Coordinates of C-alpha atoms in Angstrom, one line a residue:
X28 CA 0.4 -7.9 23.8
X29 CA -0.9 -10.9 21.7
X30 CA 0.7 -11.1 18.1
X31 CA -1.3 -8.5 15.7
X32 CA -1.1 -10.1 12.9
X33 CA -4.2 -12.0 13.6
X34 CA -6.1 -8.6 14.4
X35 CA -5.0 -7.7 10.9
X36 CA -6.0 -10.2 9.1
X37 CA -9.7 -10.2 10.8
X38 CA -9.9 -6.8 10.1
X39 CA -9.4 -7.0 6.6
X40 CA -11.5 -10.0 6.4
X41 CA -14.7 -8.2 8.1
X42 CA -13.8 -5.2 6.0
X43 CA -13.1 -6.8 2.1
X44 CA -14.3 -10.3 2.4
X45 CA -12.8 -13.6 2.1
X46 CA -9.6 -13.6 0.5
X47 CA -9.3 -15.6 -2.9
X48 CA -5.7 -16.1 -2.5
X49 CA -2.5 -15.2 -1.1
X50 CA 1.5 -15.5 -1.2
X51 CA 4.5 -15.3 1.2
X52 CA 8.1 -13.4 1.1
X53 CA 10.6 -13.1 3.1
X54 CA 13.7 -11.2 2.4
X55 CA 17.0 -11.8 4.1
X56 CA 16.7 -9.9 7.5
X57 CA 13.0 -9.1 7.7
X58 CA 10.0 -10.8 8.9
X59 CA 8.0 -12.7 6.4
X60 CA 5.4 -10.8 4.5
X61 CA 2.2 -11.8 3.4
X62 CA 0.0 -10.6 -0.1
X63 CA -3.8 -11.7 0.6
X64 CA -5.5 -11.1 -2.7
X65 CA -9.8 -10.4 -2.3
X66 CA -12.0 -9.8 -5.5
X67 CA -15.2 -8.5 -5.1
X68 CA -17.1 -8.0 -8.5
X69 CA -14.5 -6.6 -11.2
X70 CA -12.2 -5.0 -8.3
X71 CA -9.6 -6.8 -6.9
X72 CA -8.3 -6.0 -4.1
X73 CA -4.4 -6.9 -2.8
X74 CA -3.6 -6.6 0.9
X75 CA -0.4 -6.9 3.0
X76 CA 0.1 -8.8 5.9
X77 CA 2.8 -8.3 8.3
X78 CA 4.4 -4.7 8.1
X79 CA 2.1 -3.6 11.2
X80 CA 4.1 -6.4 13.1
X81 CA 6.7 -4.3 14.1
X82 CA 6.2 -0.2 14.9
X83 CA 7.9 2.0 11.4
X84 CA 10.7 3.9 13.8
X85 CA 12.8 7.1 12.7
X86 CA 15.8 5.9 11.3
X87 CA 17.5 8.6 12.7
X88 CA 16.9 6.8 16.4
X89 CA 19.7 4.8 17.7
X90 CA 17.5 2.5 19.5
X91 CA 14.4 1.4 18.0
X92 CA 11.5 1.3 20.1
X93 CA 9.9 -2.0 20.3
X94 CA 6.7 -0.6 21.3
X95 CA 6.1 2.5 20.2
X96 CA 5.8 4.2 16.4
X97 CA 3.2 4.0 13.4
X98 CA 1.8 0.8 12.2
X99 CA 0.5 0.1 8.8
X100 CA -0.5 -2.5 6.0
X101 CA -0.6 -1.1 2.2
X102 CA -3.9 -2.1 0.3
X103 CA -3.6 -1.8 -3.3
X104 CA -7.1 -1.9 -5.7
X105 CA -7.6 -2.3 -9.3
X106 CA -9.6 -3.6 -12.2
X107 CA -9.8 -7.7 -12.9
X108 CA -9.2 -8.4 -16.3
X109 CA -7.5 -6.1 -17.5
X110 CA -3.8 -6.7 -16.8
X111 CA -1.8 -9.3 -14.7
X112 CA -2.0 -7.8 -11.8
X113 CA -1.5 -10.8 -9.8
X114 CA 2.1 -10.4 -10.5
X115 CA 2.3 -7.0 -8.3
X116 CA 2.5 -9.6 -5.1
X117 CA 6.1 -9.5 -4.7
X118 CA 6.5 -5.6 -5.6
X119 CA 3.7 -5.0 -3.0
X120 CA 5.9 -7.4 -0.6
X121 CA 8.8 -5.2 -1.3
X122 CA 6.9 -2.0 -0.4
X123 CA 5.9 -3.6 2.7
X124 CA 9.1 -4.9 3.8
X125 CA 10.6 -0.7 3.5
X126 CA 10.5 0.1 6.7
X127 CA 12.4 -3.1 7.9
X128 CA 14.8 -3.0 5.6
X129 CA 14.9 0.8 4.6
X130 CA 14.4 2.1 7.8
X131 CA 11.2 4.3 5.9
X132 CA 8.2 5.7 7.7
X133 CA 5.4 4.9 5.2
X134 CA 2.7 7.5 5.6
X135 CA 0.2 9.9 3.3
X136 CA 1.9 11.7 0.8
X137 CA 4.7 9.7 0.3
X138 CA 5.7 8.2 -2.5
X139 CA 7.3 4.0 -2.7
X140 CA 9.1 3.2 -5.8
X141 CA 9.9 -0.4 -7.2
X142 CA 12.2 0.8 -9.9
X143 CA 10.5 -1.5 -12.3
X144 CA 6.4 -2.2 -13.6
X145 CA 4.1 -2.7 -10.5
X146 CA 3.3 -6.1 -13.0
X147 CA 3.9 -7.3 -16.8
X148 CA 3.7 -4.1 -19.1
X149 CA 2.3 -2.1 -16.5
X150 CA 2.6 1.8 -16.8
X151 CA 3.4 2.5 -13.1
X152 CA 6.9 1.9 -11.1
X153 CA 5.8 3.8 -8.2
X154 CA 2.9 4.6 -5.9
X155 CA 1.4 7.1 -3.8
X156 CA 0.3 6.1 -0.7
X157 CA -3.4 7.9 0.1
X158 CA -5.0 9.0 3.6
X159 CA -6.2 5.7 5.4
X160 CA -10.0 5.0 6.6
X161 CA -12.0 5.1 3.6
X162 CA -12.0 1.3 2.8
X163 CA -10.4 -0.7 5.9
X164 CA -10.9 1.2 9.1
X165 CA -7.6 1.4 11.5
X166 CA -7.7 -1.2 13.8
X167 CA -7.0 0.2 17.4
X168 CA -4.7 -1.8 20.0
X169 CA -4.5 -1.7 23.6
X170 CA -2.3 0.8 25.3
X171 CA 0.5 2.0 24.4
X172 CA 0.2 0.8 20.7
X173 CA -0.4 2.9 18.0
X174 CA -3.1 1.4 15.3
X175 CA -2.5 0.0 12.9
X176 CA -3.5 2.4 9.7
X177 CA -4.3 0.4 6.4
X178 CA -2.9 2.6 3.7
X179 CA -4.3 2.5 0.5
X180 CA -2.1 3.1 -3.1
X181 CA -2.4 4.6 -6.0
X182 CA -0.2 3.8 -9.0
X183 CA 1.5 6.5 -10.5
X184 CA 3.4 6.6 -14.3
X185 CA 6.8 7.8 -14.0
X186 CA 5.4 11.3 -15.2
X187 CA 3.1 11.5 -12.4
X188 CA 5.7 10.5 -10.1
X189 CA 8.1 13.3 -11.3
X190 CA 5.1 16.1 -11.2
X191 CA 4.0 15.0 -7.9
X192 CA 7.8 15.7 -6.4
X193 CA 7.8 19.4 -7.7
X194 CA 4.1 19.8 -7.0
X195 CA 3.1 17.5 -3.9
X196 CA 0.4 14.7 -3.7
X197 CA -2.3 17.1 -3.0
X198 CA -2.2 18.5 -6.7
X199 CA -1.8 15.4 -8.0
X200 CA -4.5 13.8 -6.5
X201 CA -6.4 17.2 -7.5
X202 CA -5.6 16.6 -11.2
X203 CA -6.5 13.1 -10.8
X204 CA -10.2 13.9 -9.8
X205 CA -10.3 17.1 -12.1
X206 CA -9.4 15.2 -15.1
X207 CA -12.3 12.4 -13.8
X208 CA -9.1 9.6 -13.6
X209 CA -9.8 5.8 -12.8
X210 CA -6.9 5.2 -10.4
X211 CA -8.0 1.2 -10.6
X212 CA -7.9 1.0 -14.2
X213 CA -4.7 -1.0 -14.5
X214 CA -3.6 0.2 -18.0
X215 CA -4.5 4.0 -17.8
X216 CA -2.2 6.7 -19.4
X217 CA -1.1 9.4 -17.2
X218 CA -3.3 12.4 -16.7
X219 CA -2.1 15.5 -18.5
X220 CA 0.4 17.7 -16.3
X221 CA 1.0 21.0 -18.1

């Protein structure tokens, strides 16, 4: 099969415009790993390009199968103006290079930590990554590939992160709606726990 990348990248084009900007890393032993950043109104929108261009394996496996296994890019929304966001490119890269270089399955429910800000004074270290489909539908590939899923994610304060381990991402993303929370908003406090 033809390269997916470019797939990807028309996917995410057809499904959040044209991209305003975007960076490159590469980190010693992975595949380089591109941030495409899209703005449409007061959202901006940051994108990953280049995780779905090798299958997540079990790191358990002692082979790992070339062909087979989940496929994802990490989509990451919030509010312009507000922060300096624009910074979260290389955290976002590192999250996206995890599986390569963690040997990580990235799927719903899980939680990716940076160990430091997502960007400058930013509340969040960590994120949880939400069920795909909603903004960027998965792009299906030919036999025997599996799609590639575009995985949105939601920052979450170091509080939130430690509730959501006792309590699962379910009730967390319950309290989030129950207490009315803007995920995008770039500088929000964490939503009440007790």
């Amino acid at each position: 099969m033809a390269d997916v990348l470019p797939l990807v990248e028309a996917r995410l084009r057809s499904a959040l415009g044209e991209p305003g900007a975007r960076a490159a890393v590469t980190f010693l032993g992975t595949d380089r790993i591109e941030v495409i950043r899209f703005q449409e109104g007061d959202i901006v929108r940051y994108a990953t390009l280049g995780m779905s261009a090798q299958p997540m394996n079990d790191p358990t496996a002692v082979v790992a199968d070339p062909v087979k296994g989940a496929r994802a890019e990490l989509v990451l929304s919030v509010r312009a103006g507000i922060a300096d966001t624009d910074k979260v490119l290389r955290p976002l890269a590192v999250l996206a290079a995890s599986p390569q270089v963690e040997g990580l399955i990235v799927a719903p429910g899980a939680s990716l930590d940076v160990g430091e800000p997502l960007w400058p004074g930013a509340p969040f270290t960590s994120v949880l990554v939400a069920e795909p489909g909603g903004l960027v539908e998965d792009l299906e590939l030919d036999e025997p590939f599996d799609p590639v899923r575009f995985l949105p994610l939601l920052p979450m304060t170091p509080n939130e992160a430690a509730w959501k381990r006792v309590h699962g991402a379910q009730a967390l993303q319950e309290r989030w709606l129950t207490n009315g929370t803007d995920l995008r908003d770039p500088a929000r406090r964490s939503v009440p726990l007790e």
